[in-house]
Coordinates of C-alpha atoms in Angstrom, one line a residue:
M9 CA 90.2 -14.3 79.6
A10 CA 88.9 -16.1 82.8
P11 CA 91.1 -17.6 85.6
D12 CA 90.3 -20.8 84.8
I13 CA 91.5 -20.9 81.3
G14 CA 89.5 -24.0 79.0
R15 CA 86.9 -24.3 81.6
R16 CA 83.6 -25.4 79.3
L17 CA 80.5 -23.6 81.2
R18 CA 76.9 -23.3 80.0
R19 CA 75.7 -20.3 80.3
G20 CA 73.7 -19.6 83.5
A21 CA 69.8 -19.7 83.3
T22 CA 69.0 -17.6 86.7
S23 CA 71.8 -15.0 85.1
G24 CA 70.4 -14.4 81.6
A25 CA 68.7 -11.3 79.8
V26 CA 65.4 -12.0 80.8
V27 CA 63.9 -9.4 78.6
A28 CA 65.9 -10.7 75.6
A29 CA 65.5 -14.1 76.1
A30 CA 61.7 -13.9 76.4
V31 CA 61.8 -11.1 72.9
A32 CA 64.0 -14.0 71.1
A33 CA 61.7 -16.8 72.0
L34 CA 58.2 -15.0 71.5
A35 CA 59.6 -13.8 67.7
A36 CA 60.8 -17.0 67.2
S37 CA 56.8 -18.2 67.9
Q38 CA 55.8 -15.6 65.2
A39 CA 58.5 -14.4 62.8
P40 CA 60.7 -17.1 60.8
E41 CA 63.3 -14.7 60.3
A42 CA 64.1 -14.0 64.0
I43 CA 67.4 -15.4 65.0
Q44 CA 67.4 -17.6 67.5
P45 CA 69.3 -17.8 70.9
T46 CA 72.6 -20.8 71.4
T47 CA 72.1 -23.5 74.3
D48 CA 76.1 -24.0 74.5
N49 CA 78.9 -22.0 74.4
S50 CA 80.6 -25.2 73.0
G51 CA 83.3 -24.1 72.4
G52 CA 85.1 -23.3 76.3
D53 CA 85.8 -20.0 77.1
R54 CA 87.5 -18.5 73.8
A55 CA 84.1 -19.5 71.9
V56 CA 81.5 -17.6 70.4
G57 CA 78.3 -17.6 68.8
A58 CA 77.6 -19.7 66.2
G59 CA 78.1 -17.7 62.9
D60 CA 79.3 -14.9 65.0
T61 CA 81.7 -12.7 62.7
A62 CA 83.8 -10.9 65.2
P63 CA 84.2 -6.6 65.1
P64 CA 88.1 -5.9 63.6
S65 CA 90.1 -6.1 66.3
G66 CA 94.0 -7.1 67.1
V67 CA 92.6 -10.3 68.4
G68 CA 88.8 -10.6 67.7
S69 CA 88.0 -8.6 71.2
A70 CA 87.9 -5.3 72.2
T71 CA 89.8 -6.5 75.7
G72 CA 92.2 -8.9 74.8
D73 CA 90.4 -11.7 76.8
S74 CA 91.9 -10.0 79.3
P75 CA 90.9 -11.1 82.5
Y76 CA 87.9 -9.5 84.8
Y77 CA 86.8 -8.3 88.1
T78 CA 84.2 -10.2 90.3
E79 CA 83.9 -9.4 93.6
L80 CA 81.2 -11.9 93.5
P81 CA 81.6 -15.7 94.0
P82 CA 81.6 -16.8 90.4
L83 CA 78.2 -16.9 88.4
K84 CA 76.3 -15.4 91.5
T85 CA 73.9 -13.2 90.2
P86 CA 74.1 -10.0 91.6
N87 CA 70.5 -9.8 93.9
K88 CA 68.8 -6.7 95.0
P89 CA 67.0 -7.5 98.1
G90 CA 63.0 -7.2 98.0
K91 CA 63.0 -6.7 94.5
P92 CA 59.2 -8.4 93.7
G93 CA 59.7 -10.9 90.9
T94 CA 63.2 -11.9 91.6
S95 CA 64.8 -15.3 92.4
V96 CA 64.7 -15.9 96.4
N97 CA 67.0 -18.3 96.1
L98 CA 69.6 -16.0 95.2
P99 CA 71.7 -15.1 98.5
V100 CA 71.6 -11.5 99.9
I101 CA 75.6 -10.3 98.8
M102 CA 75.3 -6.4 98.9
G103 CA 72.9 -4.1 99.3
P104 CA 71.8 -1.0 97.9
A105 CA 75.4 1.4 97.1
E106 CA 76.2 -1.5 94.7
A107 CA 73.4 0.3 92.4
G108 CA 75.2 3.7 93.0
I109 CA 76.6 4.6 89.4
P110 CA 79.0 7.9 89.7
A111 CA 77.5 10.6 88.3
S112 CA 80.0 11.4 85.3
V113 CA 79.9 7.9 84.5
L114 CA 76.3 7.3 84.5
S115 CA 75.7 10.2 82.2
A116 CA 79.0 8.5 79.9
Y117 CA 76.4 5.2 79.1
K118 CA 73.2 7.3 78.7
R119 CA 74.6 10.0 76.1
A120 CA 75.9 6.6 74.6
E121 CA 73.1 4.8 74.3
Q122 CA 70.8 8.4 73.2
S123 CA 73.3 8.4 70.5
I124 CA 73.7 5.2 69.1
R125 CA 69.9 4.9 69.0
S126 CA 69.7 7.9 66.5
T127 CA 72.5 6.5 64.1
D128 CA 71.6 2.7 64.7
P129 CA 68.2 2.3 66.3
G130 CA 67.8 -1.5 65.3
C131 CA 70.8 -2.2 67.5
N132 CA 68.0 -1.3 70.7
L133 CA 70.8 -0.9 72.6
P134 CA 70.4 -0.2 76.6
W135 CA 73.2 1.5 78.8
Q136 CA 73.1 -0.9 81.4
L137 CA 74.9 -3.2 79.1
L138 CA 77.4 -0.2 79.2
A139 CA 77.1 -0.2 82.8
G140 CA 77.7 -4.3 83.2
I141 CA 80.9 -3.6 81.4
G142 CA 82.3 -0.8 83.1
K143 CA 81.4 -2.6 86.5
V144 CA 83.4 -5.8 85.3
E145 CA 86.4 -4.2 83.3
S146 CA 87.0 -1.4 86.3
G147 CA 84.0 -1.4 88.2
Q148 CA 83.0 1.9 86.5
A149 CA 86.4 3.8 86.3
R150 CA 87.6 3.1 89.8
G151 CA 84.6 4.2 91.4
G152 CA 83.8 7.2 89.1
R153 CA 87.7 9.0 89.9
V154 CA 87.3 11.0 86.8
D155 CA 87.7 15.1 86.7
A156 CA 85.3 17.9 85.5
N157 CA 86.0 16.1 81.7
G158 CA 85.4 12.6 82.1
T159 CA 89.2 11.4 81.7
T160 CA 90.2 9.1 84.8
T161 CA 92.9 11.2 87.3
S162 CA 95.2 8.3 86.2
P163 CA 95.4 6.2 83.7
I164 CA 93.5 2.9 83.7
L165 CA 96.0 0.1 82.8
G166 CA 95.1 -3.7 82.4
P167 CA 98.4 -6.1 83.0
A168 CA 101.1 -6.3 80.0
L169 CA 99.5 -8.7 77.2
N170 CA 102.9 -11.0 77.6
G171 CA 100.8 -14.7 77.2
V172 CA 101.7 -15.5 80.8
G173 CA 98.2 -16.0 81.8
F174 CA 97.0 -13.7 79.2
A175 CA 96.7 -13.0 75.4
N176 CA 100.1 -12.4 73.7
I177 CA 99.8 -9.5 71.7
S178 CA 102.8 -7.6 70.7
D179 CA 102.9 -3.6 71.3
T180 CA 100.6 -2.0 68.4
D181 CA 100.7 1.7 69.7
G182 CA 104.7 2.4 70.2
G183 CA 103.3 2.4 73.9
A184 CA 101.3 6.1 72.8
Y185 CA 98.0 4.6 74.7
D186 CA 99.1 2.4 77.3
G187 CA 103.0 3.1 77.7
D188 CA 104.2 -0.2 77.0
K189 CA 106.9 -0.7 74.0
V190 CA 107.0 -4.4 74.2
H191 CA 103.2 -5.7 74.4
D192 CA 99.8 -4.1 74.7
R193 CA 97.7 -3.6 78.2
A194 CA 94.1 -2.4 77.9
V195 CA 93.4 1.1 78.3
G196 CA 90.8 2.8 80.5
P197 CA 87.5 2.1 82.3
M198 CA 86.0 0.6 78.9
Q199 CA 89.4 -1.6 78.5
F200 CA 90.2 -1.5 75.5
I201 CA 93.7 -3.0 73.7
P202 CA 95.1 0.1 71.8
S203 CA 94.8 -2.0 68.5
T204 CA 91.1 -2.0 68.8
W205 CA 91.0 1.2 69.8
A206 CA 92.7 2.8 66.8
T207 CA 89.8 1.5 64.8
W208 CA 86.7 2.1 67.1
G209 CA 87.9 5.1 69.5
Q210 CA 85.9 8.0 69.7
D211 CA 85.3 11.8 70.9
A212 CA 81.8 12.2 72.5
N213 CA 83.0 15.0 74.6
G214 CA 83.7 16.9 71.7
D215 CA 87.6 17.7 73.0
G216 CA 89.2 17.2 69.8
K217 CA 90.6 13.7 71.3
K218 CA 89.6 10.4 71.3
D219 CA 90.6 9.5 74.6
P220 CA 90.4 5.2 75.9
N221 CA 90.8 6.8 79.6
N222 CA 88.1 9.4 78.7
I223 CA 84.2 7.5 80.0
Y224 CA 83.0 9.5 77.7
D225 CA 84.7 8.5 74.4
A226 CA 85.1 4.5 75.8
A227 CA 81.6 4.2 76.4
Q228 CA 80.4 5.4 72.7
A229 CA 83.6 2.9 71.7
A230 CA 81.8 -0.2 73.3
G231 CA 78.6 0.6 72.1
L232 CA 79.5 1.2 68.8
Y233 CA 81.8 -2.0 69.0
L234 CA 78.8 -3.8 70.8
C235 CA 76.3 -3.0 67.9
A236 CA 78.7 -4.2 65.2
N237 CA 78.0 -6.7 62.3
D238 CA 74.2 -5.0 62.2
R239 CA 73.7 -7.0 65.8
N240 CA 69.8 -6.8 67.7
L241 CA 70.6 -6.5 71.1
A242 CA 66.9 -7.1 72.6
L243 CA 67.7 -10.5 70.4
R244 CA 69.6 -12.6 73.6
A245 CA 72.2 -14.4 70.6
D246 CA 72.8 -11.1 69.5
L247 CA 73.6 -10.0 73.2
D248 CA 75.5 -13.4 74.2
R249 CA 77.2 -12.4 71.0
A250 CA 78.3 -9.1 71.1
I251 CA 79.1 -9.9 74.6
L252 CA 81.4 -12.4 73.9
S253 CA 83.2 -10.6 71.2
Y254 CA 84.1 -8.2 74.1
N255 CA 85.8 -10.6 75.6
R256 CA 85.5 -14.1 75.2
S257 CA 84.5 -15.7 78.3
T258 CA 81.4 -17.6 78.7
E259 CA 81.8 -17.1 82.8
Y260 CA 82.6 -13.5 81.8
L261 CA 79.1 -13.5 79.5
N262 CA 77.5 -14.7 82.6
T263 CA 78.8 -12.4 84.9
V264 CA 78.3 -9.4 82.7
L265 CA 74.9 -10.8 82.4
S266 CA 74.5 -10.3 85.6
W267 CA 75.5 -7.0 86.2
F268 CA 73.0 -6.0 83.4
E269 CA 70.0 -7.7 85.1
Y270 CA 71.1 -6.0 88.1
Y271 CA 71.4 -2.4 87.0
K272 CA 67.9 -2.9 85.0
R273 CA 66.0 -3.4 88.0
G274 CA 67.2 -0.5 89.4
T275 CA 70.1 2.4 89.9
H276 CA 70.7 5.7 91.3
Q277 CA 73.1 8.3 90.9
V278 CA 76.1 9.0 92.8
P279 CA 79.0 11.6 93.5
D280 CA 81.8 11.2 91.4
G281 CA 84.7 9.2 93.3
T282 CA 82.8 7.7 95.5
G283 CA 81.2 4.3 94.1
V284 CA 81.9 1.5 95.5
L285 CA 85.2 0.5 94.8
P286 CA 86.1 -3.5 93.4
V287 CA 89.1 -5.6 94.9
D288 CA 89.7 -7.6 92.0
R289 CA 89.7 -5.7 88.7
S290 CA 90.7 -6.3 85.3
D291 CA 92.7 -3.6 85.4
D292 CA 94.5 -4.9 88.8
R293 CA 95.7 -8.8 87.7
R294 CA 99.6 -10.2 88.1
P295 CA 100.2 -12.7 85.9
G296 CA 98.2 -16.0 86.1
G297 CA 95.2 -14.2 86.8
F298 CA 95.8 -13.4 91.0
P299 CA 95.0 -9.9 92.3
S300 CA 98.0 -7.6 93.1
P301 CA 98.8 -7.4 96.6
T302 CA 97.2 -3.7 97.2
A303 CA 95.6 -1.8 94.3
P304 CA 96.2 1.5 93.3
F305 CA 93.2 3.5 94.6
L306 CA 91.3 2.7 98.0
P307 CA 87.6 3.1 98.7
A308 CA 86.4 6.4 100.0
P309 CA 86.7 6.2 103.7
T310 CA 83.5 5.0 105.8
S311 CA 81.8 4.8 109.1
P312 CA 83.3 1.4 111.3
S313 CA 80.6 -0.7 111.2
P314 CA 80.0 -3.7 113.4
T315 CA 81.4 -5.9 110.6
S316 CA 84.6 -3.7 110.9
P317 CA 87.8 -5.1 111.5
A318 CA 89.4 -4.8 114.7
P319 CA 91.4 -1.9 114.7
K320 CA 95.7 -2.2 114.5
P321 CA 97.5 -2.7 117.8
G322 CA 98.9 0.6 118.4
T323 CA 96.1 2.2 117.1
Q324 CA 93.1 4.5 119.4
N325 CA 90.0 2.0 120.5
P326 CA 86.9 3.3 120.1
K327 CA 84.7 4.4 122.3
P328 CA 82.9 1.3 123.4
A329 CA 78.7 1.1 122.2
E330 CA 77.0 2.1 125.8
P331 CA 74.5 -2.1 126.4
S332 CA 70.9 -1.2 125.5
K333 CA 68.3 -0.8 127.9
P334 CA 66.5 -3.8 128.3
G335 CA 63.5 -3.0 125.6
T336 CA 65.3 -0.2 123.6
T337 CA 66.8 -2.7 121.6
K338 CA 67.0 -0.8 118.1
P339 CA 65.5 -2.2 114.8
P340 CA 68.2 -3.2 112.3
T341 CA 68.5 -1.1 109.8
V342 CA 67.1 -2.2 106.4
P343 CA 68.9 -0.8 103.3
T344 CA 66.9 2.1 101.5
K345 CA 65.6 0.4 98.2
P346 CA 66.7 2.5 95.1
P347 CA 64.1 4.4 92.9
T348 CA 62.4 2.9 90.5
T349 CA 62.3 4.5 87.2
D350 CA 58.6 3.7 85.8
P351 CA 56.6 3.8 89.8
T352 CA 52.6 3.0 87.5
P353 CA 51.2 -0.1 89.8
P354 CA 50.1 -3.0 87.2
T355 CA 46.5 -2.1 87.6
T356 CA 46.0 -2.1 84.0
P357 CA 47.5 -4.2 81.0
A358 CA 49.7 -1.5 79.8
G359 CA 50.3 -1.1 83.7
K360 CA 51.9 -4.6 83.7
V361 CA 54.8 -3.7 80.8
A362 CA 57.7 -3.5 82.1
T363 CA 59.8 -3.3 78.2
L364 CA 58.6 -2.7 74.3
A365 CA 60.8 -4.1 72.4
V366 CA 61.3 -4.9 68.8
A367 CA 60.4 -8.6 68.4
A368 CA 60.6 -8.8 64.1
N369 CA 60.8 -6.8 61.4
G370 CA 63.4 -4.0 62.6
K371 CA 64.9 -2.7 59.2
L372 CA 62.1 -2.3 56.5
T373 CA 62.2 -1.5 53.2
A374 CA 60.2 -0.8 50.0
T375 CA 60.4 0.8 46.6
T376 CA 58.1 4.3 46.0
D377 CA 54.3 3.2 45.6
S378 CA 54.5 -0.1 46.5
D379 CA 53.1 -2.5 49.4
F380 CA 56.0 -2.8 52.2
A381 CA 56.4 -6.6 52.3
K382 CA 56.5 -7.0 56.7
T383 CA 55.4 -4.5 58.5
P384 CA 56.6 -3.7 62.8
R385 CA 56.1 -5.7 65.2
V386 CA 57.1 -5.4 68.9
A387 CA 56.3 -7.9 71.9
A388 CA 55.1 -6.0 75.5
L389 CA 56.8 -8.0 78.4
D390 CA 56.7 -8.0 82.6
A391 CA 59.6 -7.3 84.7
S392 CA 60.0 -11.3 84.2
G393 CA 60.3 -11.6 80.8
K394 CA 56.6 -12.5 80.0
P395 CA 54.2 -11.8 77.8
V396 CA 51.6 -8.9 78.6
S397 CA 48.6 -9.7 76.2
K398 CA 45.8 -7.0 75.7
V399 CA 47.6 -4.2 75.9
S400 CA 47.0 -1.2 73.2
V401 CA 50.3 0.0 71.4
R402 CA 50.7 2.7 69.4
F403 CA 52.8 2.9 66.3
E404 CA 53.2 6.2 64.5
I405 CA 54.9 7.5 61.0
V406 CA 58.0 10.2 62.3
G407 CA 59.9 11.8 59.7
A408 CA 59.0 13.5 56.3
T409 CA 58.0 10.9 53.9
D410 CA 54.6 10.0 52.0
T411 CA 54.3 6.6 53.6
R412 CA 51.2 5.7 55.3
F413 CA 49.2 2.7 56.8
A414 CA 46.2 1.3 55.5
G415 CA 43.6 4.3 55.2
G416 CA 46.4 6.7 54.2
K417 CA 46.7 6.9 58.9
T418 CA 50.4 8.0 60.0
A419 CA 49.9 6.8 63.5
V420 CA 47.6 3.4 64.2
T421 CA 47.0 1.6 67.4
A422 CA 47.2 -2.3 67.5
T423 CA 46.9 -4.6 71.0
T424 CA 49.1 -7.3 72.2
T425 CA 47.9 -11.1 71.7
A426 CA 48.3 -13.8 74.2
A427 CA 51.7 -14.4 72.9
G428 CA 52.3 -10.3 73.6
I429 CA 52.6 -9.2 70.6
A430 CA 51.3 -6.7 68.7
S431 CA 51.7 -5.8 64.6
S432 CA 51.4 -2.5 63.1
P433 CA 48.7 -2.5 59.9
A434 CA 50.0 -2.7 56.2
L435 CA 52.2 -0.2 55.3
R436 CA 52.1 1.7 51.5
A437 CA 55.2 3.8 50.2
G438 CA 54.2 7.0 48.7
E439 CA 56.5 8.6 46.4
K440 CA 59.0 10.2 48.5
A441 CA 62.2 8.7 48.3
G442 CA 64.5 8.6 52.0
A443 CA 64.3 7.2 55.5
F444 CA 62.4 7.6 58.7
T445 CA 61.2 6.0 61.4
I446 CA 57.9 4.2 62.8
R447 CA 58.2 4.5 66.7
A448 CA 55.9 2.0 69.2
T449 CA 54.8 3.0 72.5
V450 CA 52.4 2.0 74.8
V451 CA 49.4 4.1 75.2
G452 CA 49.0 5.5 78.5
R453 CA 52.8 4.7 79.3
S454 CA 56.0 6.6 79.5
L455 CA 58.3 3.5 79.0
G456 CA 61.1 3.7 76.4
A457 CA 59.9 3.2 72.3
A458 CA 60.9 0.5 70.2
D459 CA 62.3 2.0 66.8
F460 CA 61.9 0.7 63.8
A461 CA 64.5 1.9 60.9
V462 CA 62.3 2.3 57.5
T463 CA 63.9 3.1 53.8
V464 CA 61.8 3.5 50.5
T465 CA 64.1 3.9 47.4
E466 CA 63.5 4.7 43.9
R467 CA 61.9 2.0 41.8
Q468 CA 65.0 1.4 39.3
A469 CA 65.7 0.4 35.5
D470 CA 68.9 -0.5 34.0
T471 CA 67.9 -0.5 30.5
L472 CA 65.8 2.1 28.2
V473 CA 65.0 1.0 24.6
R474 CA 62.7 2.6 22.1
V475 CA 60.5 0.5 20.0
G476 CA 60.2 1.4 16.8
D477 CA 62.9 3.6 15.1
D478 CA 61.2 6.1 12.9
P479 CA 62.5 9.4 12.4
L480 CA 61.0 12.3 14.5
S481 CA 60.5 15.6 12.6
A482 CA 58.4 18.6 12.5
A483 CA 58.5 22.3 11.6
T484 CA 58.8 24.9 13.8
G485 CA 55.5 26.1 15.1
T486 CA 53.9 22.8 14.7
A487 CA 54.3 19.5 16.9
F488 CA 55.5 16.5 16.4
G489 CA 52.6 14.2 14.8
Q490 CA 54.9 10.7 15.6
Q491 CA 54.5 8.4 19.0
V492 CA 57.3 8.1 21.0
Q493 CA 57.1 4.3 23.2
V494 CA 60.5 3.4 25.0
K495 CA 60.4 0.0 26.9
A496 CA 62.2 0.1 31.0
T497 CA 63.4 -3.2 31.6
D498 CA 65.7 -4.1 35.3
K499 CA 67.7 -6.7 35.2
S500 CA 66.0 -8.0 31.8
A501 CA 62.6 -7.4 33.9
L502 CA 59.8 -5.0 32.5
A503 CA 60.2 -2.3 35.0
P504 CA 56.2 -0.7 35.7
G505 CA 56.4 2.4 38.6
V506 CA 60.2 4.2 37.6
R507 CA 60.3 7.7 37.4
V508 CA 62.1 8.9 33.9
T509 CA 63.3 12.0 33.9
A510 CA 63.3 13.7 30.5
Q511 CA 64.8 16.9 29.0
I512 CA 65.3 18.2 25.8
V513 CA 68.7 18.7 24.6
T514 CA 71.2 20.0 22.3
S515 CA 73.7 16.7 22.0
K516 CA 74.2 13.5 23.7
T517 CA 77.0 15.7 25.8
A518 CA 75.3 18.5 26.9
E519 CA 74.7 19.3 30.8
G520 CA 71.6 20.3 31.6
A521 CA 68.2 21.2 29.2
S522 CA 68.4 23.2 26.2
T523 CA 67.6 27.2 26.3
E524 CA 65.7 26.2 23.0
G525 CA 64.0 23.9 20.3
P526 CA 61.2 21.4 21.4
T527 CA 59.2 21.4 24.2
F528 CA 56.8 19.1 26.4
K529 CA 52.9 20.4 26.1
S530 CA 52.1 19.1 29.5
T531 CA 55.2 20.8 31.3
S532 CA 55.7 24.1 28.6
S533 CA 59.2 23.4 29.5
R534 CA 62.4 21.2 28.4
T535 CA 61.8 19.1 31.1
A536 CA 59.4 16.9 32.6
T537 CA 59.2 13.7 34.3
L538 CA 57.4 10.4 33.3
T539 CA 56.2 7.1 34.5
T540 CA 56.0 3.9 32.9
A541 CA 53.5 2.0 33.1
T542 CA 52.0 -1.3 34.5
D543 CA 53.9 -3.1 31.3
G544 CA 57.1 -1.3 31.6
T545 CA 56.5 0.8 28.7
L546 CA 56.4 4.8 28.6
T547 CA 54.5 6.9 25.4
L548 CA 54.6 10.2 24.4
K549 CA 52.1 10.4 22.2
A550 CA 51.5 12.4 18.9
G551 CA 51.4 16.2 19.5
D552 CA 53.4 15.7 23.2
L553 CA 56.2 17.7 21.9
L554 CA 56.1 20.9 20.3
A555 CA 58.8 21.8 17.7
G556 CA 59.2 25.2 18.7
D557 CA 60.7 28.5 16.7
K558 CA 63.8 27.2 16.0
K559 CA 65.2 24.7 13.7
G560 CA 67.8 22.3 14.0
T561 CA 69.1 18.5 15.8
Y562 CA 68.0 18.3 19.4
Y563 CA 67.4 15.4 21.3
L564 CA 65.1 13.5 23.4
K565 CA 67.2 12.4 26.6
L566 CA 65.5 10.0 29.2
T567 CA 67.3 8.7 32.3
A568 CA 66.0 6.6 34.8
P569 CA 67.3 5.6 38.6
G570 CA 69.6 2.2 38.2
G571 CA 71.4 3.5 35.1
G572 CA 69.0 3.1 32.4
T573 CA 69.5 6.5 29.5
L574 CA 68.0 6.6 26.0
F575 CA 68.9 9.3 23.5
V576 CA 66.0 10.5 21.0
E577 CA 66.8 12.4 17.6
L578 CA 64.5 15.3 16.8
D579 CA 64.6 17.2 13.9
V580 CA 63.1 20.8 13.5
T581 CA 62.8 22.6 9.9
E582 CA 62.0 25.6 8.8
P583 CA 57.7 25.0 7.1
A584 CA 57.3 24.4 3.4
T585 CA 56.7 27.3 0.9
T586 CA 54.3 27.3 -1.5
P587 CA 55.1 28.4 -5.2
T588 CA 53.6 32.3 -5.8
P589 CA 51.7 32.7 -9.2
E590 CA 54.5 35.6 -11.9
P591 CA 51.6 39.0 -12.6
T592 CA 50.0 39.1 -16.2
G593 CA 50.0 43.1 -16.5
S594 CA 47.4 45.4 -15.6
G595 CA 45.1 42.5 -13.8
T596 CA 42.5 42.7 -16.7
P597 CA 41.2 39.2 -17.6
E598 CA 43.1 37.8 -20.5
A599 CA 41.6 37.0 -23.8
T600 CA 42.4 33.8 -25.1
P601 CA 44.8 34.7 -28.7
S602 CA 43.2 33.7 -32.2
P603 CA 44.7 31.0 -33.4
S604 CA 45.5 32.7 -37.3
T605 CA 45.5 36.6 -38.9
S606 CA 43.8 35.7 -41.0
P607 CA 40.7 37.4 -41.5
S608 CA 37.3 35.5 -41.3
P609 CA 35.2 35.4 -44.6
S610 CA 32.8 37.2 -43.0
T611 CA 34.5 40.0 -42.1
S612 CA 35.1 42.6 -43.6
P613 CA 38.8 43.8 -44.9
S614 CA 37.6 47.0 -44.4
S615 CA 36.3 46.9 -40.8
S616 CA 38.8 48.4 -38.4
S617 CA 37.4 46.8 -35.4
A618 CA 36.6 43.5 -36.3
A619 CA 34.1 41.5 -34.8
P620 CA 36.0 38.9 -31.7
T621 CA 35.7 35.2 -33.2
A622 CA 34.4 32.1 -31.8
S623 CA 37.5 31.1 -29.9
S624 CA 37.9 34.5 -28.4
S625 CA 34.1 34.8 -27.3
S626 CA 34.3 31.4 -25.0
A627 CA 37.8 32.1 -23.3
T628 CA 37.0 32.6 -19.5
P629 CA 39.4 34.9 -17.1
K630 CA 41.8 33.2 -15.5
D631 CA 42.0 34.2 -11.8

């Protein structure tokens, strides 16, 4: 907590995150869903932004609300002299050495940013925010005093959190991290209390340990902690909440934001162990918030300067400087300005852009074969946070997907408006579900990209019901002559465009399709994919199912994303047989027998070959 407990302070206008505030303001004017920044920390030093839910920890903050160092007057923004666009009213209180960050510490911050941007691009974590917190918490690991693996040469411990000038936190780790079995202490270069480290600790350097005194592990954990609760740190409200969740103090918020802005203006790498060492850190406090008389580590020796204190009595006096000859006085040394990351002169609209940030819709979702309700929007801002118009912004689909912009394109270019906002054309999801990225970049510049996380999900149906209940049967070698129609619904609403998997199975408990029995005519197999129509129905017409060559009872199994399942019984029978007539003898035509054995009156009794009778002469052969 801040030394002035209970003091109510407004967020300093000159120490705010300029880019984040500008993005929030622009997004608010363009998108209703953008979060508005709060205007006052009405709860004093222990207040958090309205509606915030702090990440899980013992007392709701990473540091246990421990005090923090600042070698500047309260609420003074670090100002680098000579930087165009910076405030000329702020005092010049430091030279270029303050912009130097020890090599391992700088590497840890940048590695954490890269890692978290790949797993949580919507957070928009900048490494300069980690640098600002690291500066306030431990002076960049005590000036970069770390070994080759990034572990501090000795543990960095805050004061006992015993309630005397600090939060009161009883021991939670048995002294494992902080060596204190009575009270917790903030540990490491990012000053995590043990209970918070137990939840958020990381092994970022791959040595198999989660060590809060390792700058790589601590920076990764701090980045994840700041991104918790789905925060977008490009928005000022979320940025404030993230910092306040780390240490619930308005003065802490303003000081971190000051260093955040300072490092964004430019920084450079210095060797480990040579960073500027602060004299009043969060790990160097006595109860009551006062600095210890002697810091455990001193800055690296430097050459005496005209402002260095006089030598102590008994020490060798330095050689006096020779007086300058008239006309030979040397001009004062001007501090070297740290290099900037992008020296492109602002001769074009693109050249004026310092930041391209997500303005709205950082996370986009849609179902397969449908239009996205929203599209990516970015804000182009100059170094002072003002919008830049007429900037060409390229939106590109990155990843394995068949989602496309209007016209079937995978990359499009849009131009920023007078408000600095560029929006992509409409998006349509294809048939493939999955996650991918849409990346926005300034055409012709190497600035950092603004990434959008995109997810396409399958359309769902939680219920499949057959329309009609006529039995389905067919003889082997034929096709089913009946139609099968099914209605799909999701939460009682018709479900169009749902991709339903169809299988022929031998029982309702069988796993996998049958190896015999009916087949689908369209695939010549026992598996097919069917899609519901605009009215939510799915139809197999007469003849779409072939009976196969083996009789038996089978089932048509239909399953849909969302849980809808239906079994339709299929009965395959042997073909019907036709009776065959019995033979009558030699195969000659059979004559109709005479109705009487008595001789006809006109026939001679003595005749051996009687003539046929009238009835026999009229008989016809039976074919």
